[in-house]
Structure formats: C-alpha cells, structure tokens
CSV table of C-alpha atoms in Angstrom, one decimal:
chain,number,residue,atom,x,y,z
S,1,MET,CA,27.2,-8.1,14.4
S,2,ALA,CA,26.6,-4.6,12.9
S,3,ALA,CA,23.7,-3.9,10.6
S,4,TYR,CA,23.5,-1.3,7.9
S,5,PHE,CA,20.2,0.5,7.1
S,6,ILE,CA,20.2,1.6,3.4
S,7,ALA,CA,17.6,3.9,1.9
S,8,SER,CA,17.3,5.2,-1.6
S,9,VAL,CA,14.7,8.0,-1.6
S,10,THR,CA,13.0,9.9,-4.3
S,11,SER,CA,10.8,12.7,-2.9
S,12,HIS,CA,7.8,13.9,-4.8
S,13,ASP,CA,6.6,16.3,-2.1
S,14,ASP,CA,9.3,17.8,0.1
S,15,GLY,CA,6.8,18.9,2.8
S,16,TRP,CA,7.9,16.1,5.1
S,17,VAL,CA,11.6,16.6,4.9
S,18,SER,CA,12.4,19.4,7.3
S,19,ASP,CA,10.3,17.8,10.1
S,20,TYR,CA,11.9,14.4,9.4
S,21,GLN,CA,15.4,15.8,9.5
S,22,ALA,CA,14.8,17.7,12.7
S,23,ASN,CA,13.2,14.8,14.6
S,24,VAL,CA,14.4,11.5,13.3
S,25,PRO,CA,18.2,11.6,13.9
S,26,PRO,CA,17.8,11.6,17.7
S,27,MET,CA,15.5,8.6,17.4
S,28,VAL,CA,18.1,6.8,15.3
S,29,ALA,CA,20.7,7.6,17.9
S,30,ARG,CA,18.4,6.1,20.7
S,31,PHE,CA,18.7,2.8,18.9
S,32,GLY,CA,22.5,3.1,18.5
S,33,GLY,CA,22.3,4.2,14.9
S,34,GLU,CA,25.1,6.3,13.4
S,35,LEU,CA,24.8,8.1,10.1
S,36,ILE,CA,27.5,6.9,7.8
S,37,CYS,CA,26.4,8.8,4.6
S,38,ARG,CA,23.5,10.9,3.3
S,39,SER,CA,24.3,11.9,-0.3
S,40,THR,CA,22.7,13.2,-3.4
S,41,GLN,CA,25.7,12.1,-5.5
S,42,PHE,CA,24.9,8.9,-7.4
S,43,GLU,CA,26.7,7.0,-10.1
S,44,ARG,CA,25.3,3.8,-11.5
S,45,PHE,CA,27.7,1.0,-12.5
S,46,GLU,CA,25.1,-1.7,-13.3
S,47,GLY,CA,21.4,-2.1,-13.4
S,48,GLU,CA,18.5,0.1,-14.6
S,49,GLY,CA,16.0,2.5,-13.2
S,50,ALA,CA,15.8,6.1,-12.1
S,51,ALA,CA,18.5,7.5,-9.8
S,52,PRO,CA,17.3,8.3,-6.3
S,53,HIS,CA,17.3,11.9,-5.1
S,54,TYR,CA,19.4,10.7,-2.2
S,55,THR,CA,20.8,7.7,-0.4
S,56,VAL,CA,21.2,7.2,3.3
S,57,ILE,CA,23.3,4.7,5.1
S,58,ILE,CA,23.1,4.2,8.9
S,59,ARG,CA,25.1,1.7,10.9
S,60,PHE,CA,23.3,0.1,13.8
S,61,PRO,CA,24.8,-2.3,16.4
S,62,ALA,CA,22.6,-5.2,15.3
S,63,MET,CA,19.7,-6.0,13.0
S,64,ALA,CA,17.5,-6.1,16.1
S,65,ASP,CA,18.2,-2.4,16.6
S,66,VAL,CA,17.2,-1.6,13.0
S,67,GLN,CA,14.0,-3.6,13.5
S,68,ALA,CA,13.3,-1.8,16.8
S,69,PHE,CA,13.8,1.6,15.2
S,70,MET,CA,11.5,0.9,12.3
S,71,ALA,CA,8.8,-0.4,14.7
S,72,CYS,CA,9.2,2.5,17.2
S,73,PRO,CA,5.8,4.2,17.8
S,74,ASP,CA,7.6,7.6,18.1
S,75,TYR,CA,9.0,7.1,14.5
S,76,ALA,CA,5.6,6.1,13.0
S,77,PRO,CA,4.3,9.6,12.2
S,78,PHE,CA,7.6,10.5,10.5
S,79,LYS,CA,7.7,7.2,8.6
S,80,ASP,CA,4.1,7.8,7.5
S,81,ALA,CA,5.0,11.3,6.3
S,82,ARG,CA,8.0,9.9,4.4
S,83,ILE,CA,5.9,7.2,2.7
S,84,ALA,CA,3.3,9.8,1.7
S,85,GLY,CA,5.9,12.2,0.3
S,86,ALA,CA,8.5,9.9,-1.3
S,87,THR,CA,9.2,6.7,-2.9
S,88,SER,CA,11.8,4.7,-1.0
S,89,ASP,CA,13.7,1.5,-1.2
S,90,ILE,CA,14.8,0.6,2.3
S,91,PHE,CA,16.6,-2.5,3.5
S,92,ALA,CA,19.2,-3.5,6.0
S,93,ILE,CA,22.1,-5.9,5.7
S,94,ALA,CA,24.0,-7.6,8.5
S,95,ASP,CA,27.8,-7.5,8.7
C-alpha cells in the first residue's frame, strides 16, 4: 500500500535549502520515494492560516518506507538544518 509524504514548508532562513536539495533526493530514492510535486503555487479553498512557501509530495512504496527515511541517520543533519531554518507541517497518508 503506497504512502504519500506531504510537507508544507515556510522557510525563514534559506541557508539550508541548497545543501538539502543537493543531498536529500538520493536519500529519498534509496527508500523507494518518488517526487510527485514540489510547488510554490498555492490556492486555499478552505481553512485559515498563512500559505506555505512551498509544498512537497513524495510517494513511497509503504508507510514503513516513510518511517525509515525519516529515521535515517544520514538524513538527520539535513532534517535538523530544515527544522532550524523553516517551519514545516509534515505528515504521511497511506493509500
């Protein structure tokens, strides 16, 4: 059963972004992840709150793959940099 990683990110310090974009996609691929969308275009139909700077959707083969990616020690420094430089809402849903 596929799982979809969904992140809405608002960056307040872009110092982490270039390193993240250069190194994280191969890690995502190691866990079977496939980038579905990374977009800055946003249209709200319901709800409130600020629009994110961008949203990312990644399809993984299963929820266990999302969990393994998020817990990967190789990802930890990039995750820490993202957390320090951005506000993110990240979750995954199973298909």
